[in-house]
mmCIF file of C-alpha atoms and ligand atoms in Angstrom:
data_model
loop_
_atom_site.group_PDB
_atom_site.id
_atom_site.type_symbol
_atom_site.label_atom_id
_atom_site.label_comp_id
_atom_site.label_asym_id
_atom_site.label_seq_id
_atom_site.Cartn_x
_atom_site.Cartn_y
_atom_site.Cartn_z
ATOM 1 C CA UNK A 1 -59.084 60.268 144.291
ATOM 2 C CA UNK A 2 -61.241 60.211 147.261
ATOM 3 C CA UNK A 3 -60.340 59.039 150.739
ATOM 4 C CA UNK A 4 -61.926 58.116 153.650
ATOM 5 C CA UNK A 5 -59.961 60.435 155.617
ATOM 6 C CA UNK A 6 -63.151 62.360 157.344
ATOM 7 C CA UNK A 7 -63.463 59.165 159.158
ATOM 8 C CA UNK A 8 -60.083 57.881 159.964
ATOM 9 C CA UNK A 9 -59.183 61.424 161.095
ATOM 10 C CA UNK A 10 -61.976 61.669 163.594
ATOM 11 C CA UNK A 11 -60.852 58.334 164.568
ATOM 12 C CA UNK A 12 -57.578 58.807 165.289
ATOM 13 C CA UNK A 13 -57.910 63.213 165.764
ATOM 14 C CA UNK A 14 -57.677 63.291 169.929
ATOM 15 C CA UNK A 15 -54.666 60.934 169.659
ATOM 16 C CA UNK A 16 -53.007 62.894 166.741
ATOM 17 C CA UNK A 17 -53.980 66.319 168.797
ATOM 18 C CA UNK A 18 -52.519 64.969 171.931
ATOM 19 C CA UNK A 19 -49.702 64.222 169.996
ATOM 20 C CA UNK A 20 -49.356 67.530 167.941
ATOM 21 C CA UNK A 21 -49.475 69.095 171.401
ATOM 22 C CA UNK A 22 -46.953 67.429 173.369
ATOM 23 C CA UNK A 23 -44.763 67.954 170.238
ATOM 24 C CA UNK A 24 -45.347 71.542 170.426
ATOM 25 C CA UNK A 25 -45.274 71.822 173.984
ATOM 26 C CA UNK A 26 -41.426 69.713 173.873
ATOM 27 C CA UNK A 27 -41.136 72.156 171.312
ATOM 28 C CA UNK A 28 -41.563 75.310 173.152
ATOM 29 C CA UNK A 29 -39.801 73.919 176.082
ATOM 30 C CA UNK A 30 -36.733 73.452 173.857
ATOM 31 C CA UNK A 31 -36.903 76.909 172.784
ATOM 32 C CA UNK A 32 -37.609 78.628 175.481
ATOM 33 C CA UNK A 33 -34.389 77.685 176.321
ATOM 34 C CA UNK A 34 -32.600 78.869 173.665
ATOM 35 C CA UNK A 35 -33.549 81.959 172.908
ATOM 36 C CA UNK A 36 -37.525 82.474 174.084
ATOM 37 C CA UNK A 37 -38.833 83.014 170.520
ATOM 38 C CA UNK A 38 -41.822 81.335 169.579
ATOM 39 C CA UNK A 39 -40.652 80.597 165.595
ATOM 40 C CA UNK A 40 -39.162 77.750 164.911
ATOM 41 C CA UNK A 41 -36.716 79.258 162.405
ATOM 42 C CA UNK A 42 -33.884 76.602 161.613
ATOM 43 C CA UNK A 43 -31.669 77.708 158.855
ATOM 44 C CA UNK A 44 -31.337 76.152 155.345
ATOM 45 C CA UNK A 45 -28.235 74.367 156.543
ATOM 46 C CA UNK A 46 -29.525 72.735 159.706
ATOM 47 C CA UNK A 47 -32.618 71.647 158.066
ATOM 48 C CA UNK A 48 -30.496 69.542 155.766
ATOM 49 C CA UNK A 49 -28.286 67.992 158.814
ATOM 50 C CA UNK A 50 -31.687 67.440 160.491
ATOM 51 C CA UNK A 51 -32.475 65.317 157.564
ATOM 52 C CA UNK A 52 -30.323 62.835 156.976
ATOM 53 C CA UNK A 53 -30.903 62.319 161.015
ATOM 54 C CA UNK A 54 -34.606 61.948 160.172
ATOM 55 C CA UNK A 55 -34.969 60.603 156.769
ATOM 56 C CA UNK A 56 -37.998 58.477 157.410
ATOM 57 C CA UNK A 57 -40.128 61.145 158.962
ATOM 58 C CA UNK A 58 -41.422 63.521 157.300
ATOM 59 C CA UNK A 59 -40.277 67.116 157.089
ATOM 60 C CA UNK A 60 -41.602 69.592 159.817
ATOM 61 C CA UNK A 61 -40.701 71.949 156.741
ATOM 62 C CA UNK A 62 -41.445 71.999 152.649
ATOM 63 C CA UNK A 63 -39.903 73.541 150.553
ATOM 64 C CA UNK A 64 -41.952 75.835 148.167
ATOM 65 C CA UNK A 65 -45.366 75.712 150.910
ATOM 66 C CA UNK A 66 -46.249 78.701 152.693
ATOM 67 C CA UNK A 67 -46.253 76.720 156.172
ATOM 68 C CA UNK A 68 -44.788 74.354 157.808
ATOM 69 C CA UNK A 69 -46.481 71.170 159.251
ATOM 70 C CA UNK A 70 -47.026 72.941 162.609
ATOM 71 C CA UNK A 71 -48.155 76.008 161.721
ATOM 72 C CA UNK A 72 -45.219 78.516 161.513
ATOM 73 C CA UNK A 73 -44.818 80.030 158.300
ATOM 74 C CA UNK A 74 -42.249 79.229 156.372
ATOM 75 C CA UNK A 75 -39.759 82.333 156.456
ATOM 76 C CA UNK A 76 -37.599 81.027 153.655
ATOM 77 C CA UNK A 77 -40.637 80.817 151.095
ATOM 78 C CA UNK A 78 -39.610 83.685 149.210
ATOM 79 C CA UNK A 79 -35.979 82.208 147.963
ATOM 80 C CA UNK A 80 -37.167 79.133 147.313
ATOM 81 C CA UNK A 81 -39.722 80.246 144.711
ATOM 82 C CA UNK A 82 -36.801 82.794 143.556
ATOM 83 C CA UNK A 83 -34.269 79.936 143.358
ATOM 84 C CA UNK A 84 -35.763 76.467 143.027
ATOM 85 C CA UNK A 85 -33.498 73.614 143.426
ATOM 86 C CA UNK A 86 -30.617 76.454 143.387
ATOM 87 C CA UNK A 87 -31.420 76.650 147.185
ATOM 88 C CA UNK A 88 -28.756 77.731 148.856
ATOM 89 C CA UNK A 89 -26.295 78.281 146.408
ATOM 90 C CA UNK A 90 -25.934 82.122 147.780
ATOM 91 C CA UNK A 91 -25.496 80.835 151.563
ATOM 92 C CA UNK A 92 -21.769 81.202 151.794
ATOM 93 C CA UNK A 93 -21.586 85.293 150.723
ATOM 94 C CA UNK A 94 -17.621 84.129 150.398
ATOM 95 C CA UNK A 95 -17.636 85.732 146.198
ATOM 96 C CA UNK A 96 -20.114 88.278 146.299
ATOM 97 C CA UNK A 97 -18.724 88.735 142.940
ATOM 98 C CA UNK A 98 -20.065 85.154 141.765
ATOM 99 C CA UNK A 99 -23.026 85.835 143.755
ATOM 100 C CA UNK A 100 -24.023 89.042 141.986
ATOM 101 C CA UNK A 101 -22.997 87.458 138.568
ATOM 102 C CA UNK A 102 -25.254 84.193 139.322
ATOM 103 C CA UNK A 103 -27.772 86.596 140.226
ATOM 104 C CA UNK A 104 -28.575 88.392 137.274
ATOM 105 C CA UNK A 105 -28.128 85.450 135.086
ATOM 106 C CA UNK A 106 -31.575 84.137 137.217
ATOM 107 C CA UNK A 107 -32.469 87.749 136.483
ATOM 108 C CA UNK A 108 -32.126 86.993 132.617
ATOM 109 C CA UNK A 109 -34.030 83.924 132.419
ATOM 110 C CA UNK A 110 -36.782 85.635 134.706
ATOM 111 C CA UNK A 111 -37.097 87.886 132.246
ATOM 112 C CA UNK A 112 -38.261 86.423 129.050
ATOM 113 C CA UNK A 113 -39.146 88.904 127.125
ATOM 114 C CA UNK A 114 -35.627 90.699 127.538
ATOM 115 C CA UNK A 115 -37.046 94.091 128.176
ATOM 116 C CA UNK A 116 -34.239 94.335 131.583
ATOM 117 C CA UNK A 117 -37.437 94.475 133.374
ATOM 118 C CA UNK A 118 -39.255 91.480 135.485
ATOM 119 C CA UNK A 119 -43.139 91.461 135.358
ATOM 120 C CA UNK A 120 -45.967 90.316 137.756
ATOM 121 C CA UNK A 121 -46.730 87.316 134.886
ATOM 122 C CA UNK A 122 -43.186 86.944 134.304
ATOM 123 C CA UNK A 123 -42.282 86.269 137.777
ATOM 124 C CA UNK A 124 -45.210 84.223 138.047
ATOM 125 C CA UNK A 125 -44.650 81.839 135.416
ATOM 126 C CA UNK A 126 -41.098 81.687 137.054
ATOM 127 C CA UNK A 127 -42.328 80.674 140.814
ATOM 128 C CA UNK A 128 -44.728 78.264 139.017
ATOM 129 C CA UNK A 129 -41.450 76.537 137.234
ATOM 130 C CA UNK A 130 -39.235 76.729 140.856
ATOM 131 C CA UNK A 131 -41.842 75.036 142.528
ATOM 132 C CA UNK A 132 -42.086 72.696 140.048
ATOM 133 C CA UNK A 133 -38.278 71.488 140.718
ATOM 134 C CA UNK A 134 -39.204 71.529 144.765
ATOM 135 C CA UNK A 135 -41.745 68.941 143.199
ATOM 136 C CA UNK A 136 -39.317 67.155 141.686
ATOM 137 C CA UNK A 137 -36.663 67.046 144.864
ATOM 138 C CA UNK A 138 -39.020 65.675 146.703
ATOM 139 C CA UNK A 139 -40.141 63.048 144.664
ATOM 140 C CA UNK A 140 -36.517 62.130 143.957
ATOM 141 C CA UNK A 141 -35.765 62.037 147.862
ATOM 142 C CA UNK A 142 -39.531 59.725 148.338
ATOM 143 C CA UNK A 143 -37.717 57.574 145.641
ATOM 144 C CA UNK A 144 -34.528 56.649 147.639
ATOM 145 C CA UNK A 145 -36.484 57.014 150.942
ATOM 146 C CA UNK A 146 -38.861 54.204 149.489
ATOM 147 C CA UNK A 147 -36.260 52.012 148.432
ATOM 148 C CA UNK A 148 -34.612 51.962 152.107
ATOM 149 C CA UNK A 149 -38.278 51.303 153.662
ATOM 150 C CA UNK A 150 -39.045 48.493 151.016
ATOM 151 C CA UNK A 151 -35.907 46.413 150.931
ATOM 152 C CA UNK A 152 -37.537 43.418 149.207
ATOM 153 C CA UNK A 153 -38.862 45.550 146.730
ATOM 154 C CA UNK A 154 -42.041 44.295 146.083
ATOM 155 C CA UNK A 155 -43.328 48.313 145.524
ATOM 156 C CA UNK A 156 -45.516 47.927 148.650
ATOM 157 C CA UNK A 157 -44.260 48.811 152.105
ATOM 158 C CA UNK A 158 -46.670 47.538 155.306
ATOM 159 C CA UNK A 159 -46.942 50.109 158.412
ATOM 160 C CA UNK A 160 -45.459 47.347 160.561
ATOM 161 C CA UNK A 161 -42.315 46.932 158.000
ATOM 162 C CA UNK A 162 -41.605 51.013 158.380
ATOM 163 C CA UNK A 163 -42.831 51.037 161.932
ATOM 164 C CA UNK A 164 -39.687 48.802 162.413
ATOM 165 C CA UNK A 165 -37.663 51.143 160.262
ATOM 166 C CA UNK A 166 -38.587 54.196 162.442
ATOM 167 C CA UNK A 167 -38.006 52.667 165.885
ATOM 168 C CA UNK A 168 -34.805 51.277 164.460
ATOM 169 C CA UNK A 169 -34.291 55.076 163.990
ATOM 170 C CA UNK A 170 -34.327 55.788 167.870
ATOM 171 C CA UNK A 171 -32.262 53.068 168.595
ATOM 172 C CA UNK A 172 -34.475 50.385 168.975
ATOM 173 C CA UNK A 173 -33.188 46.654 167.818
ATOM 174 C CA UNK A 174 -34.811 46.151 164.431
ATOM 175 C CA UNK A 175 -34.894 42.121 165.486
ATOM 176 C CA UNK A 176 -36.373 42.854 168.475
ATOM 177 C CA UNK A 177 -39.355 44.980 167.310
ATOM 178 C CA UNK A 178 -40.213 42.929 164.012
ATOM 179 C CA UNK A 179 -39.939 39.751 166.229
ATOM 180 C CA UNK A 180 -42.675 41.525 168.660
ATOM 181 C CA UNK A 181 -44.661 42.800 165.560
ATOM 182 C CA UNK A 182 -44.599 38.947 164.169
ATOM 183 C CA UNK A 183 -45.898 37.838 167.432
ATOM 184 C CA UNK A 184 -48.346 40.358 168.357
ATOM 185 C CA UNK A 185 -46.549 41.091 171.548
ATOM 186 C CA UNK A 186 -46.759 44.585 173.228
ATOM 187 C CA UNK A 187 -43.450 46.993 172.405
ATOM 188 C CA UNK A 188 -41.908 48.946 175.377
ATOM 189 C CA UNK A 189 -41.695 52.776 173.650
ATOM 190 C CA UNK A 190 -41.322 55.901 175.691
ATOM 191 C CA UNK A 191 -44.162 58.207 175.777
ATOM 192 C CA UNK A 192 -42.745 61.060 173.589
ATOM 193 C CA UNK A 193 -42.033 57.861 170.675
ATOM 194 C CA UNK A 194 -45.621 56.494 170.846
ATOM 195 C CA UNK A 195 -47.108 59.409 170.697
ATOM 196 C CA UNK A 196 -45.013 60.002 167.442
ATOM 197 C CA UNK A 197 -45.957 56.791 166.134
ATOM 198 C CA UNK A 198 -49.725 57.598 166.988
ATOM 199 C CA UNK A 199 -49.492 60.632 164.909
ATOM 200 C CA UNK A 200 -47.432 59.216 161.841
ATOM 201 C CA UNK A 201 -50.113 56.092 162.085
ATOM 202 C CA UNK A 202 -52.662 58.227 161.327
ATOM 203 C CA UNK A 203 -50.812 59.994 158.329
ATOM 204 C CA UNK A 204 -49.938 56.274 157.259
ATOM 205 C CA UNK A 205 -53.978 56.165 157.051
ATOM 206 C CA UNK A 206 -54.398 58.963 155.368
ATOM 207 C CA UNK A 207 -52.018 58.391 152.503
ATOM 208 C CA UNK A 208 -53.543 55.052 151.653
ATOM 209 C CA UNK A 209 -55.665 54.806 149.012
ATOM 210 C CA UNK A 210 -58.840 52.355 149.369
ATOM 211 C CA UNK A 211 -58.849 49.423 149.495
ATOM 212 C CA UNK A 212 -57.637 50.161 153.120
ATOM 213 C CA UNK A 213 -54.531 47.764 153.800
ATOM 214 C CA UNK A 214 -51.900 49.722 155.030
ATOM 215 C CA UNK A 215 -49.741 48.999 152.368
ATOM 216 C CA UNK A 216 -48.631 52.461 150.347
ATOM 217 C CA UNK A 217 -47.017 51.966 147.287
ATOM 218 C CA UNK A 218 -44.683 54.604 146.067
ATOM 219 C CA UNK A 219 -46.684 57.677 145.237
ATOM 220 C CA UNK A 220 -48.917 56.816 148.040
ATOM 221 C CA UNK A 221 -45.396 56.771 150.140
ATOM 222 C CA UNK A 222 -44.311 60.689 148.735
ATOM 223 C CA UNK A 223 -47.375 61.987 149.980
ATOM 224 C CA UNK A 224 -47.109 60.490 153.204
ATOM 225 C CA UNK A 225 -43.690 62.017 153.223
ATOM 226 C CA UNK A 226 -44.663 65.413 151.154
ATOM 227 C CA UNK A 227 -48.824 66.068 151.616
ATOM 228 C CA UNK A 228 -48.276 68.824 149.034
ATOM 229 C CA UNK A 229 -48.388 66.467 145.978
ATOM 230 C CA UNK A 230 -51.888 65.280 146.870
ATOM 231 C CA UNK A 231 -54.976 67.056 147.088
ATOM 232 C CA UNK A 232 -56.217 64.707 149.950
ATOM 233 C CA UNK A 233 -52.877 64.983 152.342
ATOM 234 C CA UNK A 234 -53.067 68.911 151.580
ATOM 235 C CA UNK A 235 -56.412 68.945 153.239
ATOM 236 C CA UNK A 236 -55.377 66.818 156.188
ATOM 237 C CA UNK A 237 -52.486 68.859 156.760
ATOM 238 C CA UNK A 238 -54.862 72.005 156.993
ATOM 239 C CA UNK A 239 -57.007 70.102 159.302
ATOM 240 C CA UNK A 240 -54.670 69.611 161.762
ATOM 241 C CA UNK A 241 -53.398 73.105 161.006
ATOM 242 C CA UNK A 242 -56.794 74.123 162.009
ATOM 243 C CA UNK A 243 -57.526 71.565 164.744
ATOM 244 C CA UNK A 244 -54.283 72.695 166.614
ATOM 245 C CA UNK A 245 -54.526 76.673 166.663
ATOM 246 C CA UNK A 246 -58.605 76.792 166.776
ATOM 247 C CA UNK A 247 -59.500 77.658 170.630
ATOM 248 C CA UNK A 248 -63.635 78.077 170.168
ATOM 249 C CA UNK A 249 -63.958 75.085 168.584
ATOM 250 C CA UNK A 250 -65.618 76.267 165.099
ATOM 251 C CA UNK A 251 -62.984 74.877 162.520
ATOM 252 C CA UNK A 252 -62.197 78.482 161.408
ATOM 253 C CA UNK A 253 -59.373 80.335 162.761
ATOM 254 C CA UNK A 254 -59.767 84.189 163.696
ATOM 255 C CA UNK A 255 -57.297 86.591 163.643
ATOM 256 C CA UNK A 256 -56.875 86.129 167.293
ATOM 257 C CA UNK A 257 -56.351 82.718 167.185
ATOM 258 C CA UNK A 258 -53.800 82.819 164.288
ATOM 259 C CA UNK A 259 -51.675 85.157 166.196
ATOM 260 C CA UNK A 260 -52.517 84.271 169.651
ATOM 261 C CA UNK A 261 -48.764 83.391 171.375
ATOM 262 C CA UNK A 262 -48.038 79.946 173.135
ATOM 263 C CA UNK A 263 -48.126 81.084 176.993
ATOM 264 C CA UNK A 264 -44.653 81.839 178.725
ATOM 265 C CA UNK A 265 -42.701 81.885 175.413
ATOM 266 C CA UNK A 266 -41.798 86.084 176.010
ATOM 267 C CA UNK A 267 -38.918 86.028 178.624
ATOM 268 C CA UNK A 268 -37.200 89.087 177.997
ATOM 269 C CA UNK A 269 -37.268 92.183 175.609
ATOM 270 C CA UNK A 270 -35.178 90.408 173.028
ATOM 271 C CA UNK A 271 -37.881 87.665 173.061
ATOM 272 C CA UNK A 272 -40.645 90.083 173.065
ATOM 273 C CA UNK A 273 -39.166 92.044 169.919
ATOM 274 C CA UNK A 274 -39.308 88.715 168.524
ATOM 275 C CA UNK A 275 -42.529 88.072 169.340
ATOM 276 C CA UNK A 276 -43.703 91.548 168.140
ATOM 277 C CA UNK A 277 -42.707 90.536 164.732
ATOM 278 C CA UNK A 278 -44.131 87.078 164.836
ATOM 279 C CA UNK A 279 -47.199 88.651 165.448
ATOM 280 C CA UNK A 280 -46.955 91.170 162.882
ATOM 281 C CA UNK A 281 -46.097 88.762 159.975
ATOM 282 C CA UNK A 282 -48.583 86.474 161.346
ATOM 283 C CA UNK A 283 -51.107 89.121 161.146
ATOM 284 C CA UNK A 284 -50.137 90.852 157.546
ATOM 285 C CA UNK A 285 -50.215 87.010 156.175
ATOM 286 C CA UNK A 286 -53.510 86.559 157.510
ATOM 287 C CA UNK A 287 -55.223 89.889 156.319
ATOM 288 C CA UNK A 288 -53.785 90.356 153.265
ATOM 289 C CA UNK A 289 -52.876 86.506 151.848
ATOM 290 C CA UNK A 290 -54.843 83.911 153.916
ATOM 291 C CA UNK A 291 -58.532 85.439 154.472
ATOM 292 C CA UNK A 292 -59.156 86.096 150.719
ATOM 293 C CA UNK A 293 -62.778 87.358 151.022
ATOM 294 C CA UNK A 294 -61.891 89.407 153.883
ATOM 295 C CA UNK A 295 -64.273 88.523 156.185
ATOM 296 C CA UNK A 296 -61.837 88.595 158.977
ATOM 297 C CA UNK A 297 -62.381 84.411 159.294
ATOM 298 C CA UNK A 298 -60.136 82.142 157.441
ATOM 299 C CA UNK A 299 -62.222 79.166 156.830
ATOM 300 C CA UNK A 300 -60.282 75.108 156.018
ATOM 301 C CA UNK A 301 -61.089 76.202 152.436
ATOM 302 C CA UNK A 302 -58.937 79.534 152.753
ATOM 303 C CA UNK A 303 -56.138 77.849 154.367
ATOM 304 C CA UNK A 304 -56.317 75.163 152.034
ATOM 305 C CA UNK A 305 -55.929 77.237 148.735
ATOM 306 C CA UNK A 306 -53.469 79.661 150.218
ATOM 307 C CA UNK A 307 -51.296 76.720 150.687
ATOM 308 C CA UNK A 308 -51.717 74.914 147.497
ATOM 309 C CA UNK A 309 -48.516 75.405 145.931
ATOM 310 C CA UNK A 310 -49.630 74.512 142.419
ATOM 311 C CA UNK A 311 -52.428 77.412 142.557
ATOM 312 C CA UNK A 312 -51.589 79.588 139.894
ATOM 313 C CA UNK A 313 -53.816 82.782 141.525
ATOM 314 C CA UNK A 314 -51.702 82.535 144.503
ATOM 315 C CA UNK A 315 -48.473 82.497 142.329
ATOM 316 C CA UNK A 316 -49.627 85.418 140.948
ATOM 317 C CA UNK A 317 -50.305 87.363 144.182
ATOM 318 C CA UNK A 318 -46.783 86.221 145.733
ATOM 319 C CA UNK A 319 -45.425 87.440 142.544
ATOM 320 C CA UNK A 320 -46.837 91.249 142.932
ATOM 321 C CA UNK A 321 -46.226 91.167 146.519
ATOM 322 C CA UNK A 322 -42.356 89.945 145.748
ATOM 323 C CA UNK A 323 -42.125 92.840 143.168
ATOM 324 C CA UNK A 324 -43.567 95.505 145.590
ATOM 325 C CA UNK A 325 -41.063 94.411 148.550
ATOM 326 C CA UNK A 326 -38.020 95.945 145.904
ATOM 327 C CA UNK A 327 -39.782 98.529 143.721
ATOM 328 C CA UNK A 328 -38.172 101.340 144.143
ATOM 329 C CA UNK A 329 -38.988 103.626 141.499
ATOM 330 C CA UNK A 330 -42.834 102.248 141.871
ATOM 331 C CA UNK A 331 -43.016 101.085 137.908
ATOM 332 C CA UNK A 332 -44.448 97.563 138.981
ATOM 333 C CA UNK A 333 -41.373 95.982 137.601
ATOM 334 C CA UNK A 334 -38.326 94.464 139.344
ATOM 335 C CA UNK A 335 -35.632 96.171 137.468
ATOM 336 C CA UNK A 336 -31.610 94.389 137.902
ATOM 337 C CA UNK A 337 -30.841 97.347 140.528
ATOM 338 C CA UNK A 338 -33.307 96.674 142.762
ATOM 339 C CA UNK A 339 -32.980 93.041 142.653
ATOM 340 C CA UNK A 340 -29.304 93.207 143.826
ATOM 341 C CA UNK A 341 -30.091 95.879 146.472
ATOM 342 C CA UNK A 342 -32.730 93.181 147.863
ATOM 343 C CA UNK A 343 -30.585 90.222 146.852
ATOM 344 C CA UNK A 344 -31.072 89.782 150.888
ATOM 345 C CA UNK A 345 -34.868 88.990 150.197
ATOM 346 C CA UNK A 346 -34.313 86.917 147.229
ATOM 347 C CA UNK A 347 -31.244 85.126 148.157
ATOM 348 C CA UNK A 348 -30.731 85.134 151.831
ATOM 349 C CA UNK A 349 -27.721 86.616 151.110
ATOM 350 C CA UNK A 350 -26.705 90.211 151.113
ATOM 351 C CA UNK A 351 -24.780 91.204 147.774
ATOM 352 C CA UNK A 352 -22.510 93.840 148.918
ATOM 353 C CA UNK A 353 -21.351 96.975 146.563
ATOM 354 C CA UNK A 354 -24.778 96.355 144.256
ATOM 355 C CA UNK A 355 -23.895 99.855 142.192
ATOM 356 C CA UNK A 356 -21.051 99.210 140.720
ATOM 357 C CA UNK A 357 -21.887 95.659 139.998
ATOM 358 C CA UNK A 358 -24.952 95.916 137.544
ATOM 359 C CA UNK A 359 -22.556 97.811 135.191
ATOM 360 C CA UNK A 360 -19.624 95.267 135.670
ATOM 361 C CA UNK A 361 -22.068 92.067 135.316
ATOM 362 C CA UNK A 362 -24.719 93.130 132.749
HETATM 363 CA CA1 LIG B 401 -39.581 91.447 131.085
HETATM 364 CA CA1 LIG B 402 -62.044 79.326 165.731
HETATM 365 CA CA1 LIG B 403 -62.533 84.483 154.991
HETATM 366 CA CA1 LIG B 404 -39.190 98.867 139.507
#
């Protein structure tokens, strides 16, 4: 379907890149004085506790999409087109045993043909199928999310009704915010809050199908929450992808601007060997994955197809490129002994003793 979203974004676009950028700036502030690295790289497990904290919002991070909501890549895409909804199943390396065993049984079922050996199509059909169950997480989570936002369950929810729901969320009295709403009185928010609420206003927008009226029912609700299920919120997303790393101001992003490094992030060597690699992956993903004519530009249309998850070209490239990461013996093919020596790639988790095991398990 088509959505006015041009307009409402241009509308609300300084407010939503103010916002971005006091986000990212709060962001980098908060890092800085952790550990000085620019990536935002949370772990599996503290995603998941960050959730249930969060429910309403949506995720900085999805699952199965190349990157996140501000920009980063995702460093975790790899296992979860390996292992789907099996997610971090390997995180605990407590049985590498089990592990190995649970391995090659995903090995088995990569491999349909039963030849011992994955292909490029084989692997590709099987991303295709784990990104499908991301898919269906998601929607599943949008389900039970919806519910909580529309308790009278008419199958609409207004922004004001989930406006209340997310202030509630920073401690805000739910009475005291719908009776404001109901009177048209001003709320007292902090800053950092309304400038949230600015930004998820205009997503709010964005996921509502005409006519206009601020109501989203449930599909229109999971991709407010996930913009990967709809072709429109996939394009926004880029947009603001765009908006917020562009510096000359033409909508395309050059390789300098891709990799360029928020200012005062390096603070020490460990930092700046961080750094080094952010660059580095940032630059390989560009060149190789991203600009896909080469050109050395990556246009809104690039980004936007390199992050489609249900592109079946790009499935196919992250497929040869996941082969090529572990083929040893350079047959195109992911044999089981070179899966289990880079179980670490595909699992997160390194598989100790991998020679003996593909005897014992197979
Ligand atoms: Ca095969
Ligand atoms: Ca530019
Ligand atoms: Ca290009
Ligand atoms: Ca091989």
């Amino acid at each position: 379907s088509t959505r006015p979203w041009v307009a409402m974004a241009s509308r609300w676009g300084p407010l939503v890149g103010l916002a971005l950028r006091c986000l990212w700036l709060l962001g980098a502030v908060l890092l800085m004085d952790a550990s000085a690295r620019p990536a935002n790289h949370t772990s599996t497990r503290d995603r998941a506790a960050n959730r249930e904290e969060n429910e309403i919002l949506p995720p900085d991070h999805l699952n199965g999409v190349k990157l996140e909501m501000d920009g980063h890549l995702n460093r975790d895409f790899h296992q979860e087109v390996f292992l789907g909804k099996d997610l971090g199943g390997f995180d605990e390396d407590t049985e590498p045993r089990r592990s190995r065993r649970k391995l090659m049984v995903i090995f088995s079922k990569v491999d349909v043909n039963s030849d011992r050996k994955i292909s490029a199509k084989e692997m590709q059909r099987w991303i295709m199928e784990k990104t499908a169950e991301h898919f269906q997480e998601a929607m599943e989570e949008s389900k039970m999310h919806f519910r909580a936002v529309d308790p009278d369950g008419d199958g609409h929810v207004s922004w004001d009704e989930y406006k209340v729901r997310f202030l509630a969320s920073k401690g805000h009295s739910e009475k005291e915010v719908a009776d404001a709403i109901r009177l048209n009185e001003e709320l007292k928010v902090d800053e950092e809050t309304q400038e949230v609420l600015e930004n998820l206003k205009d997503r709010w927008y964005q996921a509502d199908s005409p006519p206009a009226d601020l109501l989203l029912t449930e599909p229109e609700f999971l991709s407010f929450l996930h913009p990967e299920h709809s072709r429109g919120m996939l394009r926004f997303m880029v947009k603001e992808i765009v908006r917020d790393l562009d510096q000359d101001g033409d909508k395309q992003l050059s390789l300098p601007e891709f990799i360029s490094l928020p200012v005062g992030t390096v603070e020490n060597q460990q930092g700046q060997d961080m750094d080094d690699n952010w660059v580095r992956d940032r630059k390989k993903e560009f060149e190789e994955l991203i600009d896909s004519d080469h050109d050395g530009i990556v246009t809104a249309e690039e980004l936007e197809s390199y992050m489609d998850p249900m592109n079946e070209y790009n499935a196919l490239n992250e497929a040869k490129q996941m082969i090529a990461v572990a083929d040893e013996n350079q047959n195109q093919h992911l044999e089981p002994e070179e899966v289990l020596k880079y179980s670490e790639f595909f699992t997160g988790s390194k598989l100790v003793d991998y020679a003996r095991s593909v005897h014992e398990e197979f």
